[in-house]
Tab-separated table of C-alpha atoms and ligand atoms in Angstrom:
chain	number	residue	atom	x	y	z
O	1	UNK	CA	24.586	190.227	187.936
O	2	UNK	CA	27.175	187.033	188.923
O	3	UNK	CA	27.124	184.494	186.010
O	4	UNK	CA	28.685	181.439	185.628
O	5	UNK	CA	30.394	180.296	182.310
O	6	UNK	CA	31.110	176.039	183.230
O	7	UNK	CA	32.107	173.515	180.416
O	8	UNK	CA	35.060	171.849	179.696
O	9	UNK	CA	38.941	173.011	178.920
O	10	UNK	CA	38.426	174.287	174.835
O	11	UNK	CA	34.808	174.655	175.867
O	12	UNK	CA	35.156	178.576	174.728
O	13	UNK	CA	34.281	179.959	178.223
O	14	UNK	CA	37.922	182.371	177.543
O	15	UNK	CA	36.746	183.270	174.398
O	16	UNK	CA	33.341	184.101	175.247
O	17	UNK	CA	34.099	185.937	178.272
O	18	UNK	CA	36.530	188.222	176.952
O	19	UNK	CA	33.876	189.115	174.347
O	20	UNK	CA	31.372	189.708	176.506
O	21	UNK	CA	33.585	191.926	178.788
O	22	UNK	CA	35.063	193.867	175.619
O	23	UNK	CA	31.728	194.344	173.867
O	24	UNK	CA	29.009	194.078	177.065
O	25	UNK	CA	30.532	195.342	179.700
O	26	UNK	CA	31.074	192.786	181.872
O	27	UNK	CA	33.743	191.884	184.187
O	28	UNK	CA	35.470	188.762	183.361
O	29	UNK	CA	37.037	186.630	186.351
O	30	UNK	CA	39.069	183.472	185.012
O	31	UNK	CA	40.392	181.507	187.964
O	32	UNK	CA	42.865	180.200	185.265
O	33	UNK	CA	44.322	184.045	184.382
O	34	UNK	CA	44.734	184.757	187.779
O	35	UNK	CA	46.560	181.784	188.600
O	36	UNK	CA	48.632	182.037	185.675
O	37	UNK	CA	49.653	185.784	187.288
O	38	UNK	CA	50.683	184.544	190.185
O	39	UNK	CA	52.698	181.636	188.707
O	40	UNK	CA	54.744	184.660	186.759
O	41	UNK	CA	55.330	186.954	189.922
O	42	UNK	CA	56.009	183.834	192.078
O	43	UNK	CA	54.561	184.513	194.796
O	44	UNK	CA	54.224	182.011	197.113
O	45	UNK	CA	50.204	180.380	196.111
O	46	UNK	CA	51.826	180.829	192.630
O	47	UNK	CA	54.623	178.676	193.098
O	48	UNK	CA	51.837	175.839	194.855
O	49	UNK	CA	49.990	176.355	192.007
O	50	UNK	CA	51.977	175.698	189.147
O	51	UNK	CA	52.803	172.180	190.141
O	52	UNK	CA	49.760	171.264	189.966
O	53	UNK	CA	48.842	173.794	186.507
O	54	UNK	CA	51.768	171.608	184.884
O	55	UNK	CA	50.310	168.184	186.007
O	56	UNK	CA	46.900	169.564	184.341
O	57	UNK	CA	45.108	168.723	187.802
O	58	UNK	CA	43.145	171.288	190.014
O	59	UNK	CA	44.886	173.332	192.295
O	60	UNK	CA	43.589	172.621	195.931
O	61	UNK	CA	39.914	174.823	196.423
O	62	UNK	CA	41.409	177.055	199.068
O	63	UNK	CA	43.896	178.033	197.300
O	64	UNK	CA	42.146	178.566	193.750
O	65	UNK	CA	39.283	179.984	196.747
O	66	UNK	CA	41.680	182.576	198.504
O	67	UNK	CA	42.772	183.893	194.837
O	68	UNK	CA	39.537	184.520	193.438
O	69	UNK	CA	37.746	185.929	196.539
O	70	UNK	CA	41.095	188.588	196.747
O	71	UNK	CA	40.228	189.735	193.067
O	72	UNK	CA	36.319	189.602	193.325
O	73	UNK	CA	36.688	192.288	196.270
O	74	UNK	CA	38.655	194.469	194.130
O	75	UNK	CA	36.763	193.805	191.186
O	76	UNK	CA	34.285	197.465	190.043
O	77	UNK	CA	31.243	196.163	188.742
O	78	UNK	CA	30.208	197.033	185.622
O	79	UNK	CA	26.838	195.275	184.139
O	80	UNK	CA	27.896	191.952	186.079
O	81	UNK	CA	30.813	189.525	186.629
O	82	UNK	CA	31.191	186.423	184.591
O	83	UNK	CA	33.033	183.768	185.991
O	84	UNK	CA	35.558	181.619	184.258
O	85	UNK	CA	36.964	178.475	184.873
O	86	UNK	CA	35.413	178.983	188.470
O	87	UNK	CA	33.766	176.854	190.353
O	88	UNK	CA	35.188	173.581	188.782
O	89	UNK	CA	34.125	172.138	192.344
O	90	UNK	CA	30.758	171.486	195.026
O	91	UNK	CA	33.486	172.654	197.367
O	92	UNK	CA	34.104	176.063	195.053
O	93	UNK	CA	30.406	176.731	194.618
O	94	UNK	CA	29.649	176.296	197.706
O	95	UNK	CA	32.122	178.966	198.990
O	96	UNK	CA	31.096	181.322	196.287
O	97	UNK	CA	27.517	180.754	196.695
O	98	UNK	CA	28.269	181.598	200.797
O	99	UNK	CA	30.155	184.808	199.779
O	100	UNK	CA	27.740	186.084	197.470
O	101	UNK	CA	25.133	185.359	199.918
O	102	UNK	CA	26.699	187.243	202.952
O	103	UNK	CA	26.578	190.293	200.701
O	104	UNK	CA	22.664	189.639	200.053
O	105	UNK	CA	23.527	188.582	196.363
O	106	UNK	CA	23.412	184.805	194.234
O	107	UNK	CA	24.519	183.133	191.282
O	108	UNK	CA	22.332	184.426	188.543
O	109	UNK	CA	22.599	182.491	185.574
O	110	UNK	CA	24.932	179.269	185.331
O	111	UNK	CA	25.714	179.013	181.310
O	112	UNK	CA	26.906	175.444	180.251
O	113	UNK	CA	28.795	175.612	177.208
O	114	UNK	CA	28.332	171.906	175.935
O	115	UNK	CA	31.399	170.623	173.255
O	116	UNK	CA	31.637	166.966	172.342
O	117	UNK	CA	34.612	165.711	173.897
O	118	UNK	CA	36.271	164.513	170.614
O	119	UNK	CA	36.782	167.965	169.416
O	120	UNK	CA	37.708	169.289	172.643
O	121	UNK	CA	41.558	167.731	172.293
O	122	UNK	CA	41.585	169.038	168.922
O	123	UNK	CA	40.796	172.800	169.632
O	124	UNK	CA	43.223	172.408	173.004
O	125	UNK	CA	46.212	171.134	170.876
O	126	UNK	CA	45.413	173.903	167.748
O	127	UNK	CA	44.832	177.232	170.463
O	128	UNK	CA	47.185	180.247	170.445
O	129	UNK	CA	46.853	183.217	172.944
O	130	UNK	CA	47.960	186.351	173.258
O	131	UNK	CA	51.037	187.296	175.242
O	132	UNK	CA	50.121	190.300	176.674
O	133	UNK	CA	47.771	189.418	179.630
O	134	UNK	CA	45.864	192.314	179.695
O	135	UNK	CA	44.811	191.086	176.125
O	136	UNK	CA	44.314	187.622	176.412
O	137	UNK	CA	43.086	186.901	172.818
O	138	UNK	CA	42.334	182.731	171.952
O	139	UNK	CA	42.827	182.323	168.299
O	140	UNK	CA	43.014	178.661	167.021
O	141	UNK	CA	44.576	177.110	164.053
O	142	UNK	CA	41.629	175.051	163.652
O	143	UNK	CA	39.420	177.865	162.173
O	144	UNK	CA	40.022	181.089	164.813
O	145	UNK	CA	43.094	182.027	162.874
O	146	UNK	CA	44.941	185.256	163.909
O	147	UNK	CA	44.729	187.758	160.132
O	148	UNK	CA	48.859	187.636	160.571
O	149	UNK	CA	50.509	184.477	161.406
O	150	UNK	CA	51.619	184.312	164.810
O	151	UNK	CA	50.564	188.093	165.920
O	152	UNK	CA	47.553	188.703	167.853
O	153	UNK	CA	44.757	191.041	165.839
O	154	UNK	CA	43.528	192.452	168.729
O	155	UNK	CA	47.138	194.313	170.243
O	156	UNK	CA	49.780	192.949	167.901
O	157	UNK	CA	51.918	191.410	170.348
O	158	UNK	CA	53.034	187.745	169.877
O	159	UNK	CA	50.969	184.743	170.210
O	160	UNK	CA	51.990	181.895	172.177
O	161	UNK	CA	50.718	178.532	172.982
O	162	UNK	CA	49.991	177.583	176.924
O	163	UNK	CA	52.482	174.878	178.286
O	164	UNK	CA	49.486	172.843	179.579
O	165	UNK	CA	47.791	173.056	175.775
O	166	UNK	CA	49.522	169.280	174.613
O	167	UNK	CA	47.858	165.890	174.476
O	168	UNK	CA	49.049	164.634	177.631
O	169	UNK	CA	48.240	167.851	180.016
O	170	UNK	CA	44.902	167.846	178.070
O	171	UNK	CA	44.262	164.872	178.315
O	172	UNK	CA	44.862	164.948	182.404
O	173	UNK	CA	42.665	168.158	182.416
O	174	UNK	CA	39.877	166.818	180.748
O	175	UNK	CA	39.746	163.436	183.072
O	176	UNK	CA	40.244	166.267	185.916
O	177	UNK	CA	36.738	167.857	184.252
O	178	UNK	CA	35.280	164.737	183.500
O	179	UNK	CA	35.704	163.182	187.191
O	180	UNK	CA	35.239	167.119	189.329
O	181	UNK	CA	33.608	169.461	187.493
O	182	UNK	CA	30.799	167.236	185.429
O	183	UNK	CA	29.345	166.603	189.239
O	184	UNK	CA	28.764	170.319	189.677
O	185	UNK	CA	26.876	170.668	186.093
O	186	UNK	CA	24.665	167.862	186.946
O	187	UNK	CA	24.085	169.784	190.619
O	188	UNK	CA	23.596	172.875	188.716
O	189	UNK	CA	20.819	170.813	186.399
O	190	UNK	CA	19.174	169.349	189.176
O	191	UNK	CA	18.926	172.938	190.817
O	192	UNK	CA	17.411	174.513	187.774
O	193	UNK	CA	20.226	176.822	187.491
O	194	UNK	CA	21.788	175.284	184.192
O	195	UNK	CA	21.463	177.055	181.123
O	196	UNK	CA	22.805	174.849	177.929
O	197	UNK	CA	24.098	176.192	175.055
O	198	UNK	CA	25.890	173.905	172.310
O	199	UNK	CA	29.229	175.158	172.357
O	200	UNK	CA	30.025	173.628	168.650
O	201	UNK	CA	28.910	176.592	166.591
O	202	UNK	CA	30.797	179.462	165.138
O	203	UNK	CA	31.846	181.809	167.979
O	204	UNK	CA	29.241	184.470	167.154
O	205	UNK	CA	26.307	182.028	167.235
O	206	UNK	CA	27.397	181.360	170.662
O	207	UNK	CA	27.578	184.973	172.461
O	208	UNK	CA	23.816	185.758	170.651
O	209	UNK	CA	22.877	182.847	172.361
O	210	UNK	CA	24.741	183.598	175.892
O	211	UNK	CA	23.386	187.485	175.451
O	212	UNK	CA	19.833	186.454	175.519
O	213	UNK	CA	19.994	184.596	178.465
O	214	UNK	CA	22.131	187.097	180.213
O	215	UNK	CA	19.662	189.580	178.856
O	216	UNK	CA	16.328	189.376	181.076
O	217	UNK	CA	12.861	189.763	178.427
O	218	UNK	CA	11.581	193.002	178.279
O	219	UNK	CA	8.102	193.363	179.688
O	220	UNK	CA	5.596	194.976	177.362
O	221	UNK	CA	3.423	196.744	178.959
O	222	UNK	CA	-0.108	195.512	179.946
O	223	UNK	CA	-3.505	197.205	179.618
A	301	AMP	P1	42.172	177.221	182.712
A	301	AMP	O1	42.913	178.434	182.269
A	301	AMP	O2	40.810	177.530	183.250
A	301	AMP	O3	42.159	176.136	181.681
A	301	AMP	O4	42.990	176.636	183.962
A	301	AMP	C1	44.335	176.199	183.843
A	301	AMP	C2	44.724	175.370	185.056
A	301	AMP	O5	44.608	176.186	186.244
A	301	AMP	C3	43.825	174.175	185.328
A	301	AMP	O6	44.229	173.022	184.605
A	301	AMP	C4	44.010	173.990	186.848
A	301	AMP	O7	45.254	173.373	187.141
A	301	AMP	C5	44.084	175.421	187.324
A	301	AMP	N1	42.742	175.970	187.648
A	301	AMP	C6	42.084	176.989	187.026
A	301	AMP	N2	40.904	177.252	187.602
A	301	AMP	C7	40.797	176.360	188.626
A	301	AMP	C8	39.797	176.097	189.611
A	301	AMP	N3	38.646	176.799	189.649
A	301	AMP	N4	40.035	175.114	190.511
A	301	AMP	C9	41.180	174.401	190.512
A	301	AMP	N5	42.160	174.577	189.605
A	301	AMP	C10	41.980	175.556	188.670
C-alpha cells in the first residue's frame, strides 16, 4: 500500500508517520529527512538543497524527485510506504503517480491532516527533535513534552530544535504551503482521493483515525 500523509509544516505528518512505522509496520519516506541527510554528508543535491531548506522555500521538484525515487527503490516493503512531506507539488505527484504506475501500482489513500493555521506557528516555534536520525522523535513544548528536559524518551540522545523551526523560516514555509501545496489538496479533493482528518486533537486520536482508513473494512461473510 503507497499512502500519502499532506498538510501543512506542524501539521503532525512526522509524528504520525514515525508512529505508524514503529507500531504498524510501515515504511516511512519524509522527503524532508532525506534532504536533511544529504545536507549533513554534503553531497552535492545536499549542498543545492540547503539554500533553499534555510530560505524555508521548496527545493526544485527534480531534485526533491531524484532523492526520493533513489530511496523508494531501496526501500523493503513492509505493510506499505507512507509518504511524508512528499508530493508538496502537481509536478511531484505527477512523477510519483507515473512511477508507481510503471510498476502496475497507485496512490492508495491520500490522508489530509487539517490544522488551523494559527496554531501551526505556535507548534513550529515550540517543536524539539531528536538528534539521532535514525530516531527522529518530535516532542513539543506546547504539550508533547519529552519525560526529561531536553533528552529524547524514545533513545536518550539530545533533543534539538531544526534551524528552519523560527518565525521567519515558518512563516516563509507556510506561504510556500499555502501558495504550492494547498493546489495539490484541492486536486486530490476534486479526484476523490482526499481523506480529512482534523489534525487538532491529541496525537492518539489522530493515528486511530489514520489506522482506520489505512485499514480496509473487513467483509463479513454473506449467506
Ligand atoms: P519538512 O521536513 O518536510 O518540513 O521539510 C523541510 C524543508 O525541506 C522544506 O521547507 C523544503 O525546503 C524542503 N522540502 C522537503 N520536502 C520537500 C518537497 N517534497 N519538495 C520541495 N522541498 C521539500
Amino acid at each position: 500500500m503507497y499512502a500519502i500523509l499532506i498538510g501543512a509544516p506542524g501539521a503532525g505528518k512526522g509524528t504520525q508517520a514515525l508512529i505508524l512505522q514503529t507500531t504498524h509496520g510501515f515504511f516511512h519516506l519524509a522527503s524532508g529527512d532525506l534532504l536533511r541527510a544529504a545536507v549533513r554528508q554534503q553531497t552535492p543535491l545536499g549542498r543545492l538543497a540547503k539554500e533553499y531548506m534555510e530560505r524555508g522555500v521548496l527545493v526544485p521538484d527534480d531534485v526533491v524527485i531524484e532523492l526520493l525515487f533513489e530511496r523508494l527503490s531501496q526501500t523493503e516493503q513492509a505493510r506499505g510506504v507512507i509518504f511524508d512531506g512528499f508530493p508538496r507539488t502537481l509536478e511531484q505527484a505527477r512523477a510519483l503517480e507515473g512511477a508507481l504506475g510503471a510498476q502496475g501500482q497507485k496512490i492508495d489513500r491520500v490522508i489530509y491532516l487539517d490544522v488551523p493555521s494559527e496554531i501551526l506557528m505556535e507548534r513550529l516555534t515550540k517543536r524539539y527533535q531528536c538528534s539521532d536520525p535514525a530516531c527522529g522523535a518530535i516532542y513539543n513544548w506546547g504539550g508533547n513534552q519529552p519525560r526529561q528536559e531536553g533528552l529524547c524518551d524514545r533513545c536518550g540522545s539530545g533533543l534539538y530544535q531544526r534551524m528552519d523551526d523560527n518565525a521567519v523560516t515558518v512563516g516563509r514555509r507556510l506561504e510556500a504551503y499555502f501558495q504550492q501545496t494547498l493546489p495539490l489538496i484541492r486536486h486530490f479533493e476534486a479526484t476523490g482521493q482526499l481523506c480529512r482528518i482534523d489534525g487538532n486533537q491529541p496525537i492518539d486520536h489522530v493515528t486511530e483515525q489514520i489506522v482506520a482508513t489505512l485499514t480496509p473494512p473487513r467483509r463479513t461473510k454473506g449467506r
